[in-house]
Protein backbone atom coordinates (compact mmCIF):
# COMPACT_ATOMS: atom_id res chain seq x y z
CA UNK A 1 0.00 0.00 0.00
CA UNK A 2 1.04 3.56 -0.69
CA UNK A 3 2.85 5.18 2.22
CA UNK A 4 4.06 8.73 2.83
CA UNK A 5 5.58 9.15 6.27
CA UNK A 6 6.27 12.44 7.98
CA UNK A 7 8.73 12.18 10.84
CA UNK A 8 6.72 14.09 13.45
CA UNK A 9 3.00 14.60 14.02
CA UNK A 10 3.56 17.49 16.43
CA UNK A 11 6.58 19.73 16.84
CA UNK A 12 7.25 22.74 19.04
CA UNK A 13 10.23 24.99 18.32
CA UNK A 14 11.43 28.44 19.29
CA UNK A 15 11.80 31.56 17.18
CA UNK A 16 15.13 31.64 15.37
CA UNK A 17 15.74 27.89 15.50
CA UNK A 18 16.60 25.94 12.37
CA UNK A 19 13.83 23.39 11.87
CA UNK A 20 13.87 20.24 9.74
CA UNK A 21 10.71 18.47 8.61
CA UNK A 22 11.31 15.08 7.04
CA UNK A 23 9.17 13.15 4.59
CA UNK A 24 9.75 9.66 3.22
CA UNK A 25 7.76 7.78 0.58
CA UNK A 26 8.02 4.12 -0.32
CA UNK A 27 6.38 4.22 -3.76
CA UNK A 28 9.43 5.12 -5.85
CA UNK A 29 7.67 8.36 -6.84
CA UNK A 30 9.62 10.97 -8.75
CA UNK A 31 7.60 13.98 -7.53
CA UNK A 32 7.46 15.18 -3.96
CA UNK A 33 5.75 18.25 -2.53
CA UNK A 34 5.59 20.35 0.61
CA UNK A 35 2.42 22.30 1.45
CA UNK A 36 1.27 24.30 4.39
CA UNK A 37 -2.36 24.46 5.41
CA UNK A 38 -3.86 27.37 7.33
CA UNK A 39 -7.46 28.13 8.27
CA UNK A 40 -9.06 30.33 5.65
CA UNK A 41 -6.10 30.03 3.29
CA UNK A 42 -6.33 26.37 2.32
CA UNK A 43 -3.34 24.42 1.05
CA UNK A 44 -0.47 26.39 -0.40
CA UNK A 45 2.49 24.89 -2.19
CA UNK A 46 5.88 25.77 -0.68
CA UNK A 47 8.30 23.74 -2.82
CA UNK A 48 8.27 20.68 -4.95
CA UNK A 49 10.84 18.35 -6.46
CA UNK A 50 10.56 16.25 -9.59
CA UNK A 51 13.87 14.43 -9.26
CA UNK A 52 16.78 13.92 -6.92
CA UNK A 53 18.62 17.19 -6.29
CA UNK A 54 16.00 19.09 -8.30
CA UNK A 55 13.61 21.60 -6.75
CA UNK A 56 11.16 24.28 -7.80
CA UNK A 57 9.57 27.08 -5.83
CA UNK A 58 5.88 26.94 -5.20
CA UNK A 59 3.65 29.84 -4.25
CA UNK A 60 5.16 30.69 -0.85
CA UNK A 61 8.85 29.67 -0.74
CA UNK A 62 10.07 32.61 1.35
CA UNK A 63 11.64 31.53 4.62
CA UNK A 64 11.92 27.90 3.53
CA UNK A 65 14.40 25.70 1.71
CA UNK A 66 14.31 22.03 0.71
CA UNK A 67 16.67 19.15 0.19
CA UNK A 68 16.27 16.03 -1.95
CA UNK A 69 19.43 13.93 -1.75
CA UNK A 70 17.63 10.60 -2.20
CA UNK A 71 14.58 9.78 -4.25
CA UNK A 72 12.51 8.62 -1.29
CA UNK A 73 13.25 11.55 1.03
CA UNK A 74 12.27 15.22 0.80
CA UNK A 75 13.17 17.59 3.62
CA UNK A 76 11.70 21.00 4.37
CA UNK A 77 13.97 23.40 6.23
CA UNK A 78 12.97 26.52 8.09
CA UNK A 79 16.24 28.42 8.18
CA UNK A 80 15.26 30.68 11.07
CA UNK A 81 11.81 29.84 12.37
CA UNK A 82 9.33 32.63 12.95
CA UNK A 83 5.91 32.65 14.62
CA UNK A 84 4.14 33.15 11.27
CA UNK A 85 5.43 29.73 10.24
CA UNK A 86 3.22 28.06 12.83
CA UNK A 87 1.06 25.84 10.65
CA UNK A 88 0.13 22.35 9.52
CA UNK A 89 2.71 21.05 7.04
CA UNK A 90 1.76 18.35 4.57
CA UNK A 91 4.06 16.30 2.38
CA UNK A 92 2.85 14.54 -0.77
CA UNK A 93 4.27 12.46 -3.58
CA UNK A 94 3.18 11.38 -7.04
CA UNK A 95 4.58 9.47 -9.96
CA UNK A 96 5.97 11.27 -12.97
CA UNK A 97 3.76 11.80 -15.94
CA UNK A 98 2.85 14.28 -18.64
CA UNK A 99 -0.47 14.64 -16.90
CA UNK A 100 -1.19 14.69 -13.22
CA UNK A 101 -1.03 11.48 -11.32
CA UNK A 102 -2.80 11.12 -7.95
CA UNK A 103 -0.99 12.79 -5.11
CA UNK A 104 -0.56 10.75 -1.94
CA UNK A 105 -0.28 12.62 1.35
CA UNK A 106 1.33 12.03 4.70
CA UNK A 107 -0.54 12.61 7.96
CA UNK A 108 0.93 16.07 8.41
CA UNK A 109 3.15 17.79 10.97
CA UNK A 110 1.57 20.40 13.18
CA UNK A 111 4.38 22.85 13.88
CA UNK A 112 4.21 25.49 16.58
CA UNK A 113 6.83 28.23 16.76
CA UNK A 114 6.96 29.97 20.13
CA UNK B 1 -4.64 32.01 -13.31
CA UNK B 2 -6.57 28.92 -12.25
CA UNK B 3 -8.89 29.36 -9.27
CA UNK B 4 -10.89 26.62 -7.56
CA UNK B 5 -14.00 27.34 -5.54
CA UNK B 6 -16.05 25.06 -3.31
CA UNK B 7 -19.45 26.12 -2.05
CA UNK B 8 -20.77 25.72 0.57
CA UNK B 9 -17.91 25.88 3.03
CA UNK B 10 -19.87 23.68 5.44
CA UNK B 11 -22.79 21.29 5.14
CA UNK B 12 -24.73 19.29 7.74
CA UNK B 13 -27.21 16.58 6.76
CA UNK B 14 -28.94 13.70 8.57
CA UNK B 15 -27.63 10.18 8.16
CA UNK B 16 -28.94 8.27 5.17
CA UNK B 17 -29.39 11.24 2.85
CA UNK B 18 -27.81 11.45 -0.56
CA UNK B 19 -25.81 14.63 -1.04
CA UNK B 20 -23.81 16.56 -3.60
CA UNK B 21 -20.67 18.61 -3.08
CA UNK B 22 -19.73 21.22 -5.65
CA UNK B 23 -16.45 22.35 -7.15
CA UNK B 24 -15.90 25.00 -9.82
CA UNK B 25 -12.73 26.06 -11.62
CA UNK B 26 -12.01 29.04 -13.85
CA UNK B 27 -9.75 27.55 -16.53
CA UNK B 28 -11.39 24.63 -18.31
CA UNK B 29 -8.14 23.45 -19.95
CA UNK B 30 -7.39 20.87 -17.28
CA UNK B 31 -5.86 17.42 -17.56
CA UNK B 32 -7.93 16.01 -14.73
CA UNK B 33 -9.63 16.77 -11.42
CA UNK B 34 -9.06 15.06 -8.10
CA UNK B 35 -11.27 14.78 -5.02
CA UNK B 36 -9.71 14.34 -1.57
CA UNK B 37 -11.00 13.70 1.91
CA UNK B 38 -9.35 15.16 5.02
CA UNK B 39 -10.17 14.09 8.55
CA UNK B 40 -9.45 16.57 11.37
CA UNK B 41 -5.75 16.87 12.10
CA UNK B 42 -4.83 14.41 9.35
CA UNK B 43 -3.43 14.48 5.85
CA UNK B 44 -5.43 14.15 2.64
CA UNK B 45 -6.73 10.89 1.23
CA UNK B 46 -7.29 10.68 -2.50
CA UNK B 47 -10.84 9.55 -3.27
CA UNK B 48 -11.25 9.86 -7.02
CA UNK B 49 -9.34 11.23 -9.98
CA UNK B 50 -11.23 12.00 -13.20
CA UNK B 51 -9.23 12.37 -16.39
CA UNK B 52 -10.25 15.16 -18.76
CA UNK B 53 -11.59 12.60 -21.25
CA UNK B 54 -13.94 11.13 -18.65
CA UNK B 55 -17.29 12.46 -17.52
CA UNK B 56 -17.52 10.54 -14.27
CA UNK B 57 -15.75 8.16 -11.93
CA UNK B 58 -17.24 5.90 -9.28
CA UNK B 59 -15.88 4.30 -6.13
CA UNK B 60 -18.36 2.58 -3.84
CA UNK B 61 -20.91 5.11 -2.64
CA UNK B 62 -19.00 7.98 -4.25
CA UNK B 63 -19.53 9.29 -7.75
CA UNK B 64 -17.63 12.23 -9.17
CA UNK B 65 -18.63 13.99 -12.36
CA UNK B 66 -16.73 16.43 -14.52
CA UNK B 67 -18.07 19.05 -16.94
CA UNK B 68 -15.03 20.83 -18.35
CA UNK B 69 -16.99 23.20 -20.56
CA UNK B 70 -18.83 24.70 -17.60
CA UNK B 71 -15.86 24.42 -15.25
CA UNK B 72 -17.66 22.28 -12.72
CA UNK B 73 -17.38 19.01 -10.87
CA UNK B 74 -19.66 17.37 -8.35
CA UNK B 75 -19.04 14.67 -5.76
CA UNK B 76 -22.16 12.63 -5.06
CA UNK B 77 -22.29 10.65 -1.82
CA UNK B 78 -25.05 8.07 -1.58
CA UNK B 79 -26.66 6.92 1.67
CA UNK B 80 -24.46 9.11 3.85
CA UNK B 81 -23.04 7.75 7.11
CA UNK B 82 -21.54 9.48 10.17
CA UNK B 83 -18.14 8.13 9.08
CA UNK B 84 -18.39 10.29 5.97
CA UNK B 85 -17.98 13.39 8.16
CA UNK B 86 -14.81 15.12 6.99
CA UNK B 87 -13.61 17.98 4.83
CA UNK B 88 -13.73 17.27 1.10
CA UNK B 89 -11.38 19.10 -1.25
CA UNK B 90 -11.16 19.19 -5.00
CA UNK B 91 -8.01 20.01 -6.93
CA UNK B 92 -7.04 20.70 -10.54
CA UNK B 93 -3.74 21.32 -12.33
CA UNK B 94 -2.86 24.98 -11.99
CA UNK B 95 0.18 25.26 -14.20
CA UNK B 96 1.53 24.04 -17.49
CA UNK B 97 4.00 21.75 -15.75
CA UNK B 98 2.71 18.28 -15.12
CA UNK B 99 2.60 17.97 -11.41
CA UNK B 100 1.52 21.05 -9.51
CA UNK B 101 -2.15 21.30 -8.54
CA UNK B 102 -4.45 23.95 -7.12
CA UNK B 103 -6.79 23.09 -4.25
CA UNK B 104 -10.19 24.43 -3.38
CA UNK B 105 -10.73 25.52 0.20
CA UNK B 106 -12.94 22.51 0.90
CA UNK B 107 -16.43 21.70 2.14
CA UNK B 108 -16.68 20.58 5.76
CA UNK B 109 -19.32 17.85 5.83
CA UNK B 110 -21.09 16.72 8.99
CA UNK B 111 -23.45 13.75 8.97
CA UNK B 112 -25.86 13.77 11.92
CA UNK B 113 -26.74 10.33 13.36
mmCIF file of C-alpha atoms in Angstrom:
data_model
loop_
_atom_site.group_PDB
_atom_site.id
_atom_site.type_symbol
_atom_site.label_atom_id
_atom_site.label_comp_id
_atom_site.label_asym_id
_atom_site.label_seq_id
_atom_site.Cartn_x
_atom_site.Cartn_y
_atom_site.Cartn_z
ATOM 1 C CA UNK A 1 0.000 0.000 0.000
ATOM 2 C CA UNK A 2 1.041 3.557 -0.688
ATOM 3 C CA UNK A 3 2.854 5.182 2.215
ATOM 4 C CA UNK A 4 4.064 8.727 2.828
ATOM 5 C CA UNK A 5 5.585 9.150 6.271
ATOM 6 C CA UNK A 6 6.271 12.444 7.985
ATOM 7 C CA UNK A 7 8.734 12.180 10.838
ATOM 8 C CA UNK A 8 6.720 14.087 13.446
ATOM 9 C CA UNK A 9 3.004 14.597 14.015
ATOM 10 C CA UNK A 10 3.557 17.485 16.428
ATOM 11 C CA UNK A 11 6.583 19.728 16.836
ATOM 12 C CA UNK A 12 7.254 22.740 19.043
ATOM 13 C CA UNK A 13 10.228 24.990 18.321
ATOM 14 C CA UNK A 14 11.434 28.438 19.289
ATOM 15 C CA UNK A 15 11.803 31.561 17.185
ATOM 16 C CA UNK A 16 15.130 31.636 15.374
ATOM 17 C CA UNK A 17 15.737 27.890 15.499
ATOM 18 C CA UNK A 18 16.595 25.941 12.369
ATOM 19 C CA UNK A 19 13.832 23.385 11.870
ATOM 20 C CA UNK A 20 13.871 20.242 9.742
ATOM 21 C CA UNK A 21 10.711 18.474 8.611
ATOM 22 C CA UNK A 22 11.309 15.083 7.039
ATOM 23 C CA UNK A 23 9.172 13.152 4.588
ATOM 24 C CA UNK A 24 9.752 9.662 3.216
ATOM 25 C CA UNK A 25 7.755 7.781 0.580
ATOM 26 C CA UNK A 26 8.020 4.123 -0.318
ATOM 27 C CA UNK A 27 6.385 4.217 -3.759
ATOM 28 C CA UNK A 28 9.434 5.125 -5.851
ATOM 29 C CA UNK A 29 7.672 8.356 -6.842
ATOM 30 C CA UNK A 30 9.617 10.973 -8.750
ATOM 31 C CA UNK A 31 7.604 13.977 -7.533
ATOM 32 C CA UNK A 32 7.460 15.181 -3.957
ATOM 33 C CA UNK A 33 5.751 18.247 -2.527
ATOM 34 C CA UNK A 34 5.588 20.348 0.613
ATOM 35 C CA UNK A 35 2.417 22.299 1.454
ATOM 36 C CA UNK A 36 1.268 24.297 4.392
ATOM 37 C CA UNK A 37 -2.361 24.464 5.407
ATOM 38 C CA UNK A 38 -3.855 27.367 7.335
ATOM 39 C CA UNK A 39 -7.462 28.133 8.267
ATOM 40 C CA UNK A 40 -9.062 30.326 5.654
ATOM 41 C CA UNK A 41 -6.098 30.032 3.285
ATOM 42 C CA UNK A 42 -6.334 26.373 2.324
ATOM 43 C CA UNK A 43 -3.340 24.417 1.050
ATOM 44 C CA UNK A 44 -0.473 26.394 -0.397
ATOM 45 C CA UNK A 45 2.495 24.888 -2.193
ATOM 46 C CA UNK A 46 5.880 25.767 -0.679
ATOM 47 C CA UNK A 47 8.298 23.739 -2.818
ATOM 48 C CA UNK A 48 8.268 20.679 -4.953
ATOM 49 C CA UNK A 49 10.845 18.354 -6.461
ATOM 50 C CA UNK A 50 10.563 16.248 -9.593
ATOM 51 C CA UNK A 51 13.869 14.425 -9.258
ATOM 52 C CA UNK A 52 16.781 13.916 -6.925
ATOM 53 C CA UNK A 53 18.623 17.192 -6.287
ATOM 54 C CA UNK A 54 15.997 19.085 -8.297
ATOM 55 C CA UNK A 55 13.611 21.596 -6.751
ATOM 56 C CA UNK A 56 11.159 24.276 -7.800
ATOM 57 C CA UNK A 57 9.570 27.079 -5.827
ATOM 58 C CA UNK A 58 5.882 26.940 -5.200
ATOM 59 C CA UNK A 59 3.648 29.835 -4.248
ATOM 60 C CA UNK A 60 5.159 30.690 -0.847
ATOM 61 C CA UNK A 61 8.855 29.665 -0.737
ATOM 62 C CA UNK A 62 10.072 32.607 1.345
ATOM 63 C CA UNK A 63 11.638 31.528 4.619
ATOM 64 C CA UNK A 64 11.924 27.902 3.526
ATOM 65 C CA UNK A 65 14.396 25.699 1.710
ATOM 66 C CA UNK A 66 14.314 22.032 0.712
ATOM 67 C CA UNK A 67 16.667 19.146 0.189
ATOM 68 C CA UNK A 68 16.267 16.028 -1.953
ATOM 69 C CA UNK A 69 19.427 13.934 -1.752
ATOM 70 C CA UNK A 70 17.631 10.604 -2.202
ATOM 71 C CA UNK A 71 14.577 9.776 -4.247
ATOM 72 C CA UNK A 72 12.508 8.624 -1.291
ATOM 73 C CA UNK A 73 13.249 11.550 1.035
ATOM 74 C CA UNK A 74 12.271 15.218 0.805
ATOM 75 C CA UNK A 75 13.172 17.589 3.621
ATOM 76 C CA UNK A 76 11.705 20.995 4.368
ATOM 77 C CA UNK A 77 13.971 23.403 6.225
ATOM 78 C CA UNK A 78 12.972 26.517 8.095
ATOM 79 C CA UNK A 79 16.242 28.422 8.175
ATOM 80 C CA UNK A 80 15.259 30.682 11.070
ATOM 81 C CA UNK A 81 11.808 29.837 12.375
ATOM 82 C CA UNK A 82 9.325 32.629 12.949
ATOM 83 C CA UNK A 83 5.911 32.654 14.618
ATOM 84 C CA UNK A 84 4.140 33.148 11.274
ATOM 85 C CA UNK A 85 5.425 29.732 10.244
ATOM 86 C CA UNK A 86 3.217 28.055 12.830
ATOM 87 C CA UNK A 87 1.057 25.836 10.651
ATOM 88 C CA UNK A 88 0.127 22.350 9.518
ATOM 89 C CA UNK A 89 2.709 21.055 7.041
ATOM 90 C CA UNK A 90 1.765 18.349 4.570
ATOM 91 C CA UNK A 91 4.060 16.299 2.380
ATOM 92 C CA UNK A 92 2.851 14.544 -0.771
ATOM 93 C CA UNK A 93 4.268 12.457 -3.580
ATOM 94 C CA UNK A 94 3.179 11.381 -7.042
ATOM 95 C CA UNK A 95 4.576 9.469 -9.958
ATOM 96 C CA UNK A 96 5.970 11.272 -12.973
ATOM 97 C CA UNK A 97 3.763 11.803 -15.945
ATOM 98 C CA UNK A 98 2.851 14.276 -18.638
ATOM 99 C CA UNK A 99 -0.467 14.636 -16.898
ATOM 100 C CA UNK A 100 -1.188 14.691 -13.217
ATOM 101 C CA UNK A 101 -1.031 11.477 -11.320
ATOM 102 C CA UNK A 102 -2.803 11.118 -7.954
ATOM 103 C CA UNK A 103 -0.985 12.791 -5.108
ATOM 104 C CA UNK A 104 -0.557 10.754 -1.937
ATOM 105 C CA UNK A 105 -0.277 12.618 1.346
ATOM 106 C CA UNK A 106 1.330 12.026 4.701
ATOM 107 C CA UNK A 107 -0.541 12.605 7.960
ATOM 108 C CA UNK A 108 0.933 16.065 8.412
ATOM 109 C CA UNK A 109 3.147 17.786 10.965
ATOM 110 C CA UNK A 110 1.575 20.396 13.178
ATOM 111 C CA UNK A 111 4.379 22.849 13.878
ATOM 112 C CA UNK A 112 4.209 25.495 16.578
ATOM 113 C CA UNK A 113 6.825 28.235 16.757
ATOM 114 C CA UNK A 114 6.956 29.968 20.131
ATOM 115 C CA UNK B 1 -4.644 32.008 -13.312
ATOM 116 C CA UNK B 2 -6.567 28.923 -12.254
ATOM 117 C CA UNK B 3 -8.892 29.356 -9.273
ATOM 118 C CA UNK B 4 -10.887 26.619 -7.563
ATOM 119 C CA UNK B 5 -14.005 27.339 -5.535
ATOM 120 C CA UNK B 6 -16.046 25.056 -3.310
ATOM 121 C CA UNK B 7 -19.445 26.121 -2.054
ATOM 122 C CA UNK B 8 -20.773 25.717 0.574
ATOM 123 C CA UNK B 9 -17.909 25.883 3.028
ATOM 124 C CA UNK B 10 -19.866 23.683 5.442
ATOM 125 C CA UNK B 11 -22.786 21.290 5.144
ATOM 126 C CA UNK B 12 -24.733 19.295 7.743
ATOM 127 C CA UNK B 13 -27.210 16.585 6.758
ATOM 128 C CA UNK B 14 -28.939 13.702 8.568
ATOM 129 C CA UNK B 15 -27.631 10.179 8.159
ATOM 130 C CA UNK B 16 -28.939 8.271 5.167
ATOM 131 C CA UNK B 17 -29.388 11.239 2.853
ATOM 132 C CA UNK B 18 -27.810 11.448 -0.563
ATOM 133 C CA UNK B 19 -25.807 14.628 -1.041
ATOM 134 C CA UNK B 20 -23.812 16.562 -3.601
ATOM 135 C CA UNK B 21 -20.667 18.610 -3.079
ATOM 136 C CA UNK B 22 -19.733 21.222 -5.653
ATOM 137 C CA UNK B 23 -16.446 22.350 -7.150
ATOM 138 C CA UNK B 24 -15.896 25.001 -9.816
ATOM 139 C CA UNK B 25 -12.732 26.057 -11.619
ATOM 140 C CA UNK B 26 -12.005 29.045 -13.847
ATOM 141 C CA UNK B 27 -9.752 27.554 -16.529
ATOM 142 C CA UNK B 28 -11.387 24.630 -18.306
ATOM 143 C CA UNK B 29 -8.142 23.447 -19.952
ATOM 144 C CA UNK B 30 -7.391 20.871 -17.282
ATOM 145 C CA UNK B 31 -5.861 17.415 -17.557
ATOM 146 C CA UNK B 32 -7.926 16.006 -14.727
ATOM 147 C CA UNK B 33 -9.633 16.765 -11.421
ATOM 148 C CA UNK B 34 -9.055 15.064 -8.102
ATOM 149 C CA UNK B 35 -11.269 14.775 -5.020
ATOM 150 C CA UNK B 36 -9.714 14.337 -1.569
ATOM 151 C CA UNK B 37 -10.996 13.696 1.915
ATOM 152 C CA UNK B 38 -9.355 15.159 5.023
ATOM 153 C CA UNK B 39 -10.170 14.086 8.550
ATOM 154 C CA UNK B 40 -9.454 16.567 11.373
ATOM 155 C CA UNK B 41 -5.746 16.870 12.097
ATOM 156 C CA UNK B 42 -4.834 14.413 9.353
ATOM 157 C CA UNK B 43 -3.430 14.477 5.850
ATOM 158 C CA UNK B 44 -5.425 14.149 2.639
ATOM 159 C CA UNK B 45 -6.732 10.888 1.232
ATOM 160 C CA UNK B 46 -7.287 10.676 -2.504
ATOM 161 C CA UNK B 47 -10.843 9.553 -3.275
ATOM 162 C CA UNK B 48 -11.253 9.862 -7.023
ATOM 163 C CA UNK B 49 -9.335 11.226 -9.982
ATOM 164 C CA UNK B 50 -11.232 12.004 -13.203
ATOM 165 C CA UNK B 51 -9.227 12.373 -16.392
ATOM 166 C CA UNK B 52 -10.252 15.156 -18.764
ATOM 167 C CA UNK B 53 -11.594 12.602 -21.246
ATOM 168 C CA UNK B 54 -13.945 11.130 -18.652
ATOM 169 C CA UNK B 55 -17.294 12.460 -17.516
ATOM 170 C CA UNK B 56 -17.524 10.545 -14.274
ATOM 171 C CA UNK B 57 -15.747 8.163 -11.934
ATOM 172 C CA UNK B 58 -17.238 5.902 -9.278
ATOM 173 C CA UNK B 59 -15.884 4.302 -6.125
ATOM 174 C CA UNK B 60 -18.356 2.576 -3.844
ATOM 175 C CA UNK B 61 -20.914 5.114 -2.635
ATOM 176 C CA UNK B 62 -18.996 7.981 -4.251
ATOM 177 C CA UNK B 63 -19.531 9.294 -7.748
ATOM 178 C CA UNK B 64 -17.632 12.232 -9.172
ATOM 179 C CA UNK B 65 -18.632 13.993 -12.363
ATOM 180 C CA UNK B 66 -16.733 16.430 -14.524
ATOM 181 C CA UNK B 67 -18.068 19.052 -16.942
ATOM 182 C CA UNK B 68 -15.034 20.835 -18.345
ATOM 183 C CA UNK B 69 -16.994 23.198 -20.558
ATOM 184 C CA UNK B 70 -18.829 24.699 -17.596
ATOM 185 C CA UNK B 71 -15.856 24.422 -15.252
ATOM 186 C CA UNK B 72 -17.663 22.276 -12.721
ATOM 187 C CA UNK B 73 -17.381 19.012 -10.874
ATOM 188 C CA UNK B 74 -19.657 17.367 -8.352
ATOM 189 C CA UNK B 75 -19.039 14.673 -5.758
ATOM 190 C CA UNK B 76 -22.156 12.632 -5.062
ATOM 191 C CA UNK B 77 -22.288 10.649 -1.821
ATOM 192 C CA UNK B 78 -25.052 8.069 -1.580
ATOM 193 C CA UNK B 79 -26.659 6.922 1.667
ATOM 194 C CA UNK B 80 -24.463 9.110 3.848
ATOM 195 C CA UNK B 81 -23.040 7.746 7.109
ATOM 196 C CA UNK B 82 -21.536 9.476 10.174
ATOM 197 C CA UNK B 83 -18.144 8.126 9.079
ATOM 198 C CA UNK B 84 -18.388 10.294 5.972
ATOM 199 C CA UNK B 85 -17.980 13.386 8.161
ATOM 200 C CA UNK B 86 -14.807 15.119 6.994
ATOM 201 C CA UNK B 87 -13.613 17.977 4.825
ATOM 202 C CA UNK B 88 -13.733 17.275 1.103
ATOM 203 C CA UNK B 89 -11.381 19.105 -1.247
ATOM 204 C CA UNK B 90 -11.163 19.191 -5.004
ATOM 205 C CA UNK B 91 -8.007 20.011 -6.925
ATOM 206 C CA UNK B 92 -7.039 20.698 -10.545
ATOM 207 C CA UNK B 93 -3.741 21.323 -12.333
ATOM 208 C CA UNK B 94 -2.860 24.976 -11.994
ATOM 209 C CA UNK B 95 0.181 25.260 -14.200
ATOM 210 C CA UNK B 96 1.531 24.038 -17.489
ATOM 211 C CA UNK B 97 4.001 21.754 -15.753
ATOM 212 C CA UNK B 98 2.712 18.279 -15.123
ATOM 213 C CA UNK B 99 2.603 17.972 -11.414
ATOM 214 C CA UNK B 100 1.521 21.052 -9.509
ATOM 215 C CA UNK B 101 -2.147 21.298 -8.540
ATOM 216 C CA UNK B 102 -4.451 23.954 -7.116
ATOM 217 C CA UNK B 103 -6.794 23.088 -4.254
ATOM 218 C CA UNK B 104 -10.194 24.435 -3.377
ATOM 219 C CA UNK B 105 -10.727 25.522 0.203
ATOM 220 C CA UNK B 106 -12.941 22.513 0.898
ATOM 221 C CA UNK B 107 -16.433 21.704 2.139
ATOM 222 C CA UNK B 108 -16.681 20.585 5.764
ATOM 223 C CA UNK B 109 -19.324 17.849 5.834
ATOM 224 C CA UNK B 110 -21.085 16.723 8.993
ATOM 225 C CA UNK B 111 -23.452 13.746 8.969
ATOM 226 C CA UNK B 112 -25.859 13.773 11.918
ATOM 227 C CA UNK B 113 -26.737 10.326 13.360
#
